[in-house]
Coordinates of C-alpha atoms in Angstrom, one line a residue:
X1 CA -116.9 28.7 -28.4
X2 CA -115.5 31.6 -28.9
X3 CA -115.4 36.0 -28.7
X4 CA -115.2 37.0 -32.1
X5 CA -115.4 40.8 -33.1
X6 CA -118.5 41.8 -35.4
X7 CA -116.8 43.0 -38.3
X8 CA -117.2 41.5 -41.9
X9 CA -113.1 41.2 -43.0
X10 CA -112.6 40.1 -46.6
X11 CA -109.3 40.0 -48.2
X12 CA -110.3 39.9 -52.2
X13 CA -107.7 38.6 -54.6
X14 CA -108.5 41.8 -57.4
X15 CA -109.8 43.3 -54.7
X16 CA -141.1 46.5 -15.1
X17 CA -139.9 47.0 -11.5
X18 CA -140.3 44.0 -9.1
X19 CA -141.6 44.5 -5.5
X20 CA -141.4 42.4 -2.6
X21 CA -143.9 42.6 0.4
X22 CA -142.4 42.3 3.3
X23 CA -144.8 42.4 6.3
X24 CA -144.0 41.5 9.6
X25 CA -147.7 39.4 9.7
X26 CA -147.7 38.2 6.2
X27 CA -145.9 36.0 4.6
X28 CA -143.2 37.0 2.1
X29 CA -144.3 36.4 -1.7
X30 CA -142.4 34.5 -4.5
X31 CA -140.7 37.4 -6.9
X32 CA -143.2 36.9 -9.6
X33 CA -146.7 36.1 -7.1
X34 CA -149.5 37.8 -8.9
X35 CA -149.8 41.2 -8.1
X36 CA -146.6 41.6 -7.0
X37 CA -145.3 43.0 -10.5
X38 CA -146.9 46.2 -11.8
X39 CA -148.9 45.3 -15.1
X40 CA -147.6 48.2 -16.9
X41 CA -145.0 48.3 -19.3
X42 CA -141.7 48.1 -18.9
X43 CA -139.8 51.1 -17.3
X44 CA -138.9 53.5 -20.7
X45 CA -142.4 52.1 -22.3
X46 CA -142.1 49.2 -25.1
X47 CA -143.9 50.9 -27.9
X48 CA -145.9 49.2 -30.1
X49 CA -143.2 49.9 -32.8
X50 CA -139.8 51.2 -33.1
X51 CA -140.3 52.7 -36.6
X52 CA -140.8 56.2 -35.2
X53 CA -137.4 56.3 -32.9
X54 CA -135.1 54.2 -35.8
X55 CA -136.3 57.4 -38.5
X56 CA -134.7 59.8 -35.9
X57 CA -131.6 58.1 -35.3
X58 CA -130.2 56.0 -37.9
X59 CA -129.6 59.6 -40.2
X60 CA -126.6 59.5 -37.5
X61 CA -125.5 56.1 -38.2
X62 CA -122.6 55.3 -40.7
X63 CA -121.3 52.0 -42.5
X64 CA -117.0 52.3 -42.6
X65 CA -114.8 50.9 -44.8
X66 CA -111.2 50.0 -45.4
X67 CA -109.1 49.2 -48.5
X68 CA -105.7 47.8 -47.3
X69 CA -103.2 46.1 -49.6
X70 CA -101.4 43.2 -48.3
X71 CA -98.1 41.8 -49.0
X72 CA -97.0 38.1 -49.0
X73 CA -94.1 36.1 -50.0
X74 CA -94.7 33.6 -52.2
X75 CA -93.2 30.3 -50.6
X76 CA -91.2 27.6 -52.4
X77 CA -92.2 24.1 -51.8
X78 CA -88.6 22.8 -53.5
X79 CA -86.7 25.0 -50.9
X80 CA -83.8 23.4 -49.7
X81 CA -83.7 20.6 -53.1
X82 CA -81.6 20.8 -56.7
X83 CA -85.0 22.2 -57.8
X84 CA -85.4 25.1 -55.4
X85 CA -84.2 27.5 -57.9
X86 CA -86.7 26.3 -60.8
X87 CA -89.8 27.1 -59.0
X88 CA -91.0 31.1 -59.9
X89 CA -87.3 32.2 -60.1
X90 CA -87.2 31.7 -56.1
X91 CA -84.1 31.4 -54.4
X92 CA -82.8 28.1 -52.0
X93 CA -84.3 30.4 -49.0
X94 CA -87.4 29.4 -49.8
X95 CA -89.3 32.9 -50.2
X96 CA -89.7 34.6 -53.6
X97 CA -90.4 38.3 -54.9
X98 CA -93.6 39.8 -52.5
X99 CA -97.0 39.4 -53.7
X100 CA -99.2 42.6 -53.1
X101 CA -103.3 41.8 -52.7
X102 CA -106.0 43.8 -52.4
X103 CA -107.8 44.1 -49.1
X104 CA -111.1 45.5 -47.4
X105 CA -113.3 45.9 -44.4
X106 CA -116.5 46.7 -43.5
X107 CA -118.1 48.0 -40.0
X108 CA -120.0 50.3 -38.4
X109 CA -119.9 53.9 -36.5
X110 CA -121.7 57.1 -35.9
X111 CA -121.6 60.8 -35.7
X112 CA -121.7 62.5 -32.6
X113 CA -121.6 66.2 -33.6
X114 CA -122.6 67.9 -36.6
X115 CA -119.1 68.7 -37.8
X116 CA -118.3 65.3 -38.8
X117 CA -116.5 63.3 -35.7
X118 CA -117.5 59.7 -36.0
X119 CA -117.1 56.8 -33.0
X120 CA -116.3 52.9 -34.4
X121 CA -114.3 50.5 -33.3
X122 CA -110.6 50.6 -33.1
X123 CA -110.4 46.6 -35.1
X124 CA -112.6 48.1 -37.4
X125 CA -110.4 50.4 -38.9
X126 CA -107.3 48.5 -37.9
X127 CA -105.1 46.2 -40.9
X128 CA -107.1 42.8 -41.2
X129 CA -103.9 40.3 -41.5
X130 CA -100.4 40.1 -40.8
X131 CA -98.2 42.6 -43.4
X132 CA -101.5 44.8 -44.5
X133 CA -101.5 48.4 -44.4
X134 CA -104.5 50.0 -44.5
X135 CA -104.6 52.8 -47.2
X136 CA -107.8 54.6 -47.1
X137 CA -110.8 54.8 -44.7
X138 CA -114.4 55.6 -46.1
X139 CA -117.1 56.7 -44.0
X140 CA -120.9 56.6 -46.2
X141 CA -124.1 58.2 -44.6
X142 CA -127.4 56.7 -44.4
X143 CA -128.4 58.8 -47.2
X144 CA -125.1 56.7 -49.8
X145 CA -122.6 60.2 -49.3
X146 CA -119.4 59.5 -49.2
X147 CA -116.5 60.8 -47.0
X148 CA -112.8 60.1 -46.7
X149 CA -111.9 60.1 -43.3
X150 CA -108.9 60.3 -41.3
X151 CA -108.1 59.2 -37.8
X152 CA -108.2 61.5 -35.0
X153 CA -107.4 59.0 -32.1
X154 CA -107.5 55.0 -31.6
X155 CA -106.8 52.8 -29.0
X156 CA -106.2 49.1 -29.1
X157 CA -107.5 47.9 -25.5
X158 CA -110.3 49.6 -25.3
X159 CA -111.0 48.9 -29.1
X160 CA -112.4 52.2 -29.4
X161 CA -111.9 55.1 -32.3
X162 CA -112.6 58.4 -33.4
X163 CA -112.6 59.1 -37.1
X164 CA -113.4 63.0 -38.5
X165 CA -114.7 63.5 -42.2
X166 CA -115.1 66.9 -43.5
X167 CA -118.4 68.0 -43.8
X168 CA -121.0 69.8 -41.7
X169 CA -124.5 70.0 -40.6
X170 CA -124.6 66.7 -40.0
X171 CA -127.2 64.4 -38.2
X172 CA -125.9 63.2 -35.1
X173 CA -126.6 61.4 -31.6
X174 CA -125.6 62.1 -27.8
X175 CA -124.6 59.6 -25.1
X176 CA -126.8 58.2 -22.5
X177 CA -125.8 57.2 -19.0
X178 CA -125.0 53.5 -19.2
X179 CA -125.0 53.5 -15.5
X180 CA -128.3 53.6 -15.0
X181 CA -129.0 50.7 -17.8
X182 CA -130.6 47.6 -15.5
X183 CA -130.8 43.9 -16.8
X184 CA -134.2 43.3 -18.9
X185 CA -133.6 46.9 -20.5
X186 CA -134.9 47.1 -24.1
X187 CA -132.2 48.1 -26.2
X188 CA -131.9 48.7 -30.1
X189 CA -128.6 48.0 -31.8
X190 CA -128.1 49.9 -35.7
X191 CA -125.4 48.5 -37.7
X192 CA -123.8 47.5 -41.3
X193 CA -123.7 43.5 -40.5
X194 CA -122.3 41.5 -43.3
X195 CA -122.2 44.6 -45.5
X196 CA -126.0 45.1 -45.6
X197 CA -127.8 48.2 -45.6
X198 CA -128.7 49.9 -42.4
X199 CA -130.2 47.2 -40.5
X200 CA -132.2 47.9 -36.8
X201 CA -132.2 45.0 -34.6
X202 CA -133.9 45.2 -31.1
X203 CA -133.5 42.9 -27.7
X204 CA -133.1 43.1 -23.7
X205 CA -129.6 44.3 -22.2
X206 CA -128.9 40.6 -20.4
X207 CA -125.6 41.8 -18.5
X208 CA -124.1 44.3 -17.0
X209 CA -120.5 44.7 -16.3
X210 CA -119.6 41.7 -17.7
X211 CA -116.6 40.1 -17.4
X212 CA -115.3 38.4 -20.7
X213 CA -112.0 37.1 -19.1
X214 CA -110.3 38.7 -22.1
X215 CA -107.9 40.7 -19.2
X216 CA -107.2 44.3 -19.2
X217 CA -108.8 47.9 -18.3
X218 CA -111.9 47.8 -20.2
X219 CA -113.0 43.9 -19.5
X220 CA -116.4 44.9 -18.2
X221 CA -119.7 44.8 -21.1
X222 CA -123.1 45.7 -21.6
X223 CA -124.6 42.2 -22.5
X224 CA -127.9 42.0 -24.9
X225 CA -129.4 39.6 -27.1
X226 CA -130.3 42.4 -29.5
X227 CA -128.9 40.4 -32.9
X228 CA -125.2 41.4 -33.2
X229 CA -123.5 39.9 -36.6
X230 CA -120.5 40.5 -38.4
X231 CA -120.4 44.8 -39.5
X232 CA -122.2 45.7 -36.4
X233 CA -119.0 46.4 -34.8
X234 CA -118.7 50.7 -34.2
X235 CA -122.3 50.6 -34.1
X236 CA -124.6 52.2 -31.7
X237 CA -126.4 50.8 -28.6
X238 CA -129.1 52.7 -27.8
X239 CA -131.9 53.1 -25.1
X240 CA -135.5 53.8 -25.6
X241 CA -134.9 57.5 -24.7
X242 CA -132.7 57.5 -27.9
X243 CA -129.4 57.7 -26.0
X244 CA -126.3 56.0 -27.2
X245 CA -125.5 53.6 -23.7
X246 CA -122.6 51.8 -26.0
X247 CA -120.3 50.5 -28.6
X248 CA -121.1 47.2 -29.9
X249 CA -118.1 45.7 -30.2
X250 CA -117.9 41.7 -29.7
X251 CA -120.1 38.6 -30.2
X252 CA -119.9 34.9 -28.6
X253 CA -120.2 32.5 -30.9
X254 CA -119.3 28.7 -32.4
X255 CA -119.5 29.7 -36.1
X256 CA -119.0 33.8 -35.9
X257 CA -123.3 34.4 -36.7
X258 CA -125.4 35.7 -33.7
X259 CA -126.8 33.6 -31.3
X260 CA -128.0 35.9 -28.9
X261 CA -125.1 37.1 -27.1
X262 CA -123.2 40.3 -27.8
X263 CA -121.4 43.0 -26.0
X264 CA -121.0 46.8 -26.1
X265 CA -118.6 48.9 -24.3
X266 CA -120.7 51.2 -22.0
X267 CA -120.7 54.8 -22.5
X268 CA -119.6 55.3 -19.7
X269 CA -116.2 53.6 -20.5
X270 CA -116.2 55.1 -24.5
X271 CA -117.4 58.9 -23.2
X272 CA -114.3 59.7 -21.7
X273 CA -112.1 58.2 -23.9
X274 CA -114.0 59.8 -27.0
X275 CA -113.5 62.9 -25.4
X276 CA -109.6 62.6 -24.4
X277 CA -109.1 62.1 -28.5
X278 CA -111.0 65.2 -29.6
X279 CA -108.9 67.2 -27.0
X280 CA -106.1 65.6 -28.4
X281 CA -105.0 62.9 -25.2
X282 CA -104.0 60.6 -25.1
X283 CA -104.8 57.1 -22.5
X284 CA -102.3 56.1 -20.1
X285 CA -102.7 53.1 -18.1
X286 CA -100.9 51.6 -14.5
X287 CA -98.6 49.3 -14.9
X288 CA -96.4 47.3 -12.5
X289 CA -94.2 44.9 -14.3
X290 CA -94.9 41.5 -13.3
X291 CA -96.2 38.2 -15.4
X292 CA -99.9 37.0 -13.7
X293 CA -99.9 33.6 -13.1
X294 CA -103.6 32.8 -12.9
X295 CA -106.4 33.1 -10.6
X296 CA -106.0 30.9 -7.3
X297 CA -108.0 27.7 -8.0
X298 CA -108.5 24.7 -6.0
X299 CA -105.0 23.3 -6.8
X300 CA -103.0 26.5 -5.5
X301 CA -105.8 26.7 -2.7
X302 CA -104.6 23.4 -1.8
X303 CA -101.0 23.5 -2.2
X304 CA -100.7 27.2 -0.6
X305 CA -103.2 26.7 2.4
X306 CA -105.7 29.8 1.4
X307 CA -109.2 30.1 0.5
X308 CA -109.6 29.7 -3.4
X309 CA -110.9 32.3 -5.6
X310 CA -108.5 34.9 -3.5
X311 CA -106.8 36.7 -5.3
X312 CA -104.0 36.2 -8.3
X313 CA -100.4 34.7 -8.2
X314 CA -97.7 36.3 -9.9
X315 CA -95.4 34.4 -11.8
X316 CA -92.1 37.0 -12.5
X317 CA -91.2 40.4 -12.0
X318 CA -89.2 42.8 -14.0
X319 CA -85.8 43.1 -12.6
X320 CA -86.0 46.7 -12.6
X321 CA -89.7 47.2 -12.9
X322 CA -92.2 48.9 -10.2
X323 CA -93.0 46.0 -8.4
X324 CA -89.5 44.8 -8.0
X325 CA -88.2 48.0 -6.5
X326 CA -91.4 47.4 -4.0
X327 CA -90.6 44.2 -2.8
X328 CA -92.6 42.0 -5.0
X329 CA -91.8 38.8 -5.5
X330 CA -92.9 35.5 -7.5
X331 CA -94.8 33.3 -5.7
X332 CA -96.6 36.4 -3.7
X333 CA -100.2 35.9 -4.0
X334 CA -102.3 39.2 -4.5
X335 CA -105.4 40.1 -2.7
X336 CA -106.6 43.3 -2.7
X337 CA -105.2 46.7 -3.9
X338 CA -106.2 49.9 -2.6
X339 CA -108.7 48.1 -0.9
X340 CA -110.4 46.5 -3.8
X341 CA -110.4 42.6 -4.0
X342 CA -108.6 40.7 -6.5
X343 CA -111.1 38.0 -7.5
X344 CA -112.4 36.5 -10.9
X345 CA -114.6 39.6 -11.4
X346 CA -112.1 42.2 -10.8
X347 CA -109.0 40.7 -11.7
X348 CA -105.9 42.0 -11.6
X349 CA -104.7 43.4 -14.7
X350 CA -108.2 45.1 -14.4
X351 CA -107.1 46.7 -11.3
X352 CA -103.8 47.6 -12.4
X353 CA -104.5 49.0 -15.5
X354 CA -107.3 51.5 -14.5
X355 CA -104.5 53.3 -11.6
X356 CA -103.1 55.9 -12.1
X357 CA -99.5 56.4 -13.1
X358 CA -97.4 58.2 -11.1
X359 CA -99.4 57.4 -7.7
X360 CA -98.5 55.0 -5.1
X361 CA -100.6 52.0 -4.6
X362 CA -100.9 49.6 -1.8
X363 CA -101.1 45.9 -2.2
X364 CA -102.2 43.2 0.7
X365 CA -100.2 39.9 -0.5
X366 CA -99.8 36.5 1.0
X367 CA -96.4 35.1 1.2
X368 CA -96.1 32.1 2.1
X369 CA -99.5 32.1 4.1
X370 CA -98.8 35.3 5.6
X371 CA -100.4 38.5 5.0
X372 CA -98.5 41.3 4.0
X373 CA -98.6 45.4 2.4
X374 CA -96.4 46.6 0.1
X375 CA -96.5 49.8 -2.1
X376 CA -96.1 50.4 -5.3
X377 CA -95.2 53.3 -7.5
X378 CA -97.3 52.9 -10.5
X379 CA -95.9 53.7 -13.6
X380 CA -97.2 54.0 -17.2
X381 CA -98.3 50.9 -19.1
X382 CA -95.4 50.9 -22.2
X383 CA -97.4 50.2 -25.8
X384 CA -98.7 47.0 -26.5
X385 CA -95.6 47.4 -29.3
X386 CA -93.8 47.4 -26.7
X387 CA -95.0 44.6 -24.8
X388 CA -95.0 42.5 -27.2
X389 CA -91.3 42.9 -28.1
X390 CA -90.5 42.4 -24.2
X391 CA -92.3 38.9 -24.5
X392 CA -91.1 37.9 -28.1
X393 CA -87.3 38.8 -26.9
X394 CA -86.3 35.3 -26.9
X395 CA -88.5 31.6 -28.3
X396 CA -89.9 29.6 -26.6
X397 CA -87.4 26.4 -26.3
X398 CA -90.6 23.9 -27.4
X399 CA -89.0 21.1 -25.5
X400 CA -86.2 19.7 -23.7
X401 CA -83.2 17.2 -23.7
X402 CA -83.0 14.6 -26.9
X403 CA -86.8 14.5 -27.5
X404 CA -87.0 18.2 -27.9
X405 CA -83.6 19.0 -30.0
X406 CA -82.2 21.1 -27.4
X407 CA -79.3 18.4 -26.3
X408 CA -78.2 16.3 -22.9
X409 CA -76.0 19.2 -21.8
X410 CA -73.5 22.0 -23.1
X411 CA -70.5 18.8 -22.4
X412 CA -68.8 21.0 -19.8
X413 CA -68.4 19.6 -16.9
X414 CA -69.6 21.9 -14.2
X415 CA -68.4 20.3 -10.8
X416 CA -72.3 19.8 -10.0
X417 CA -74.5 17.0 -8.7
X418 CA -77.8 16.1 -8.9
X419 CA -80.5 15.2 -5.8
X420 CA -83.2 13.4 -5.7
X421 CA -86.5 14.5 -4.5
X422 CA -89.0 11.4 -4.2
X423 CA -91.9 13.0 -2.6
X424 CA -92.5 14.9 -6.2
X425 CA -90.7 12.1 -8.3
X426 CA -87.9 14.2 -9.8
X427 CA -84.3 14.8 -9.5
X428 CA -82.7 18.4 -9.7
X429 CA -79.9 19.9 -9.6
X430 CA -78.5 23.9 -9.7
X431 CA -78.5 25.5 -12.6
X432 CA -75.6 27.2 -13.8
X433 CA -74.4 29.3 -16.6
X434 CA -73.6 26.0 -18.4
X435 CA -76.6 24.5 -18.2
X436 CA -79.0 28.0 -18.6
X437 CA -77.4 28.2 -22.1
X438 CA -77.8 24.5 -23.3
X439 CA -81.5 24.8 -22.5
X440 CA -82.1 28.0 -23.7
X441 CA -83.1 29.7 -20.2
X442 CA -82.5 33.4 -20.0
X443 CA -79.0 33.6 -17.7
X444 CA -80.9 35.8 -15.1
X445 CA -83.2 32.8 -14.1
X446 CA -82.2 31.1 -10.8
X447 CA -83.4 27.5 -9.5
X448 CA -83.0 24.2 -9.8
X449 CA -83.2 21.8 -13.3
X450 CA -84.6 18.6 -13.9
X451 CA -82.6 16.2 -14.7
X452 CA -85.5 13.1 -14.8
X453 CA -89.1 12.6 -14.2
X454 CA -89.8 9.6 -12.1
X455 CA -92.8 8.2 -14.8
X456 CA -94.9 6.9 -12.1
X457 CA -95.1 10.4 -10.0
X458 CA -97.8 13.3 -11.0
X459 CA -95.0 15.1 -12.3
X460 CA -94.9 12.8 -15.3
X461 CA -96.7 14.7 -18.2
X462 CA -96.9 18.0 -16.3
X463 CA -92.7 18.8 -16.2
X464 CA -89.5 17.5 -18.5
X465 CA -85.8 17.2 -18.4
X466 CA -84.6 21.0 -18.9
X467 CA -87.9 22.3 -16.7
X468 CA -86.3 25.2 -14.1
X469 CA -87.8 25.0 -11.0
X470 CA -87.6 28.9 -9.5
X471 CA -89.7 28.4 -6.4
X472 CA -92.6 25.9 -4.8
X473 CA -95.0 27.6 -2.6
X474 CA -93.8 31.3 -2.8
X475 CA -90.8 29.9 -1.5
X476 CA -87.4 30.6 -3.9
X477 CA -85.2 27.4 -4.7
X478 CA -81.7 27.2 -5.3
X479 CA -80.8 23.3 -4.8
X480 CA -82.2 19.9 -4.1
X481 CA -82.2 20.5 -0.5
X482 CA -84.3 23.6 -0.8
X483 CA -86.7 21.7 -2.7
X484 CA -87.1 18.2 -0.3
X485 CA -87.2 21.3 2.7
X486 CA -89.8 22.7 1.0
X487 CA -91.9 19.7 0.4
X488 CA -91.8 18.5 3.4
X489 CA -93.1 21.4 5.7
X490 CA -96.2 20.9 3.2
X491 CA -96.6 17.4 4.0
X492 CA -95.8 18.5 7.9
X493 CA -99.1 21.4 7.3
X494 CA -101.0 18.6 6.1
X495 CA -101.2 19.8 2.5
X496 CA -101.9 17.5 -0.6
X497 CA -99.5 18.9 -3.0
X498 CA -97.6 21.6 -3.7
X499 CA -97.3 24.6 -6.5
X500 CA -94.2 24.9 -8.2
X501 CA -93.0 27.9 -10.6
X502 CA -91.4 26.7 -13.4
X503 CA -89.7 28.1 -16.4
X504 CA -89.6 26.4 -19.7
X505 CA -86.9 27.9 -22.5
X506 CA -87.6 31.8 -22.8
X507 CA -90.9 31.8 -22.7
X508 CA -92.9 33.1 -19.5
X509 CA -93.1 31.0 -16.4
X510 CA -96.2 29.7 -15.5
X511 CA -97.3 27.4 -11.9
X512 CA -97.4 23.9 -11.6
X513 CA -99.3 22.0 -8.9
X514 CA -97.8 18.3 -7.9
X515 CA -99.4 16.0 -5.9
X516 CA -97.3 15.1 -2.7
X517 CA -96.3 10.8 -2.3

């Protein structure tokens, strides 16, 4: 299963209210007892047909398209043979002269003023593979006029954009208040899907708010069963007063075809955003500097002694980032900020993301089992660019020691000696300068390494020789000693296991729970 964005991508080679009676003599009625539900229609009025509310708005309703070229290098399968050289002229690297293709997309918008300023999705516009550039961006009217557009605004996590074409007089549509949409809601979705014509689909909103688990500011949907397929994407969601209440934007699905469950972004989400690019804005998000390590589930319940499903752990912190000049630390478990919970349904990178930068907010932790409040200055969420080059600043080792191509040791001898720890099966010792390099750990990390896994212990699949243990239970670790401390107040508080932090090569460090012999 998976979320797939409606949006055809090709890349061509040439080219009713319920009441309950509550009496304090009667009974109280099942939801549905007869009588119970008004007979009438459902709140809005389901018409008989749609015909007459589709021929006022899909005028207003636009199919977008993309031509992109993309460039490839042609690889050499005789790279690194006598031969290399024959194949295509290519050299011994392996890579020969770039291949250009021709690209395209196809989605789906509309206008919301008469002047030409037209709402899609950001992915629908955005290149379609890995070296494309898109060149051109069309926008066609329901009546086959075509307009080049350009981009006014566009932004990547709330996959929203706001194209302009020149032209005026045109037919266009107003938001609605998504906030007052309700579960059971008829809604009619107008789209391009797999390049077709205008096409009108109508169905129930199923879900509101909901949470997709894709992270972020903007993981909350309208749900529907209207049919959503590939091209929808940009298209309107509308009410049966005619009011756009969202984006539709993203489809659940085994094979990428409808099967009843698609999202919008709510109005009230795209509105303001919208608006912030025709002023000329542009969105700034909180941002805090630390690496999430996952919600709290039964095995870091367990090994940290808290209720599970409160809030999140965090793995790392930025050296020099908000939350370490707080006080932050890995380990800290995160339950609240500002107030709000930090739960599966309001996570925190949802949190985060929608403060403010440049306020101060305040964060109940646990540490250790103990409550705590810190705050944080919030500062202003650097480009996903930007993020990404953070996270891609060093690879991922893939593996440890002489099954994973990364060597025993750096054969310096660094005056160190290893401990074991039975209760988890393993045996550590410090990591130095020495050893950070001949595993490929970033020199800033501090711990203990593994030296062996005992085969029989849980740790046995779930950690390797090279593995850097930073801290178990919230609770840093510098040597063997720490560690076998550690474990044993858990076994002395009863607890079944314990939750390491462990980092593997460069890439992030993640949490580990180990049962306790």
């Amino acid at each position: 299963m998976r979320y797939a964005y409606a949006i055809t991508s090709a890349l061509l080679l040439g080219g009713a209210t319920a009441t309950l009676a509550l009496q304090p003599s009667v009974a109280q009625q099942a939801q549905n007892e007869p009588g119970a539900i008004q007979a009438s229609v459902p709140r809005s009025g389901a018409p008989m047909s749609f015909a007459d509310m589709v021929a006022k708005l899909q005028p207003a309703v636009v199919n977008i398209s993309t031509k992109q070229t993309i460039v490839q290098r042609q690889q050499n399968p005789l790279a690194g043979t006598p031969f290399g050289d024959l194949f295509g002229g290519m050299g011994m690297g392996g890579q020969g002269a770039p291949v250009k293709r021709e690209g395209a997309s196809l989605g789906s918008g509309f206008l919301i003023s008469p002047d030409g300023y037209v709402v899609t999705n950001n992915h629908v516009i955005a290149p379609g593979a890995q070296g494309a550039t898109v060149n051109s961006i069309t926008v066609t009217l329901n009546n086959n006029k075509e307009y080049t557009a350009r981009v006014i605004g566009k932004d990547q996590d709330s996959d929203l954009a706001l194209l302009k074409i020149d032209a005026t007089n045109l037919p266009y549509v107003k938001w609605g208040d998504s906030s007052k949409a309700r579960v059971g809601d008829w809604v009619l979705a107008i789209g391009e899907p797999f390049g077709l014509g205008g096409t009108v689909t109508a169905g129930i909103i199923s879900a509101i708010n909901r949470v997709t688990g894709q992270g972020g500011a903007y993981d909350r949907f309208i749900q529907t069963d209207a049919s959503i397929n590939q091209g929808n994407s940009g298209g309107p969601m509308f009410d049966l007063n005619g009011n756009v209440i969202g984006v539709n934007s993203q489809i659940f699905s085994q094979s990428g075809g409808n099967i009843g469950i698609g999202f919008a972004i709510p109005a009230a989400t795209a509105k303001p955003i919208i608006e912030t690019f025709m002023k000329g804005g542009k969105i700034t998000r909180g941002y805090i500097g630390v690496t999430i390590g996952g919600a709290v589930d039964d095995d870091a319940a367990a090994a940290l002694g808290i209720p599970k499903g409160q809030g999140e752990l965090i793995a790392g912190v930025e050296p020099t980032g908000p939350s370490a000049k707080a006080g932050l630390r890995s380990g800290d478990v995160v339950t609240r900020i500002n107030g709000q919970d930090v739960n599966p349904n309001q996570t925190l990178t949802y949190l985060v993301s929608n403060l403010q930068p440049g306020t101060t907010a305040r964060f109940d932790i646990l540490r250790g089992g103990k409550p705590m409040t810190i705050n944080i200055a919030v500062a202003t969420r650097p480009s996903n660019e930007q993020l990404q080059a953070r996270a891609n600043g060093g690879e991922d080792s893939g593996g440890f020691g002489p099954n994973g191509g990364q060597g025993d040791d750096d054969g310096s001898d660094d005056g160190t000696t290893q401990g074991t720890t039975a209760p988890l099966g393993l045996n550590v010792q410090p990591l130095t300068p020495g050893i950070a390099r001949a595993i490929g750990v970033d020199p800033t990390v501090q711990g203990v390494v593994i030296a062996t896994v005992d085969a029989s212990s849980d740790a046995a699949g779930k950690l390797k020789r090279g593995d850097v243990i930073q801290g178990i239970n919230g609770n840093p670790v510098r040597t063997a000693a720490d560690v076998a401390r550690i474990v044993a107040q858990a076994k002395a508080a009863g607890r079944p296991q314990v939750l390491l932090l462990v980092q593997r090569g460069r890439g992030a460090p993640g949490f580990i729970p180990l049962k306790v012999k």
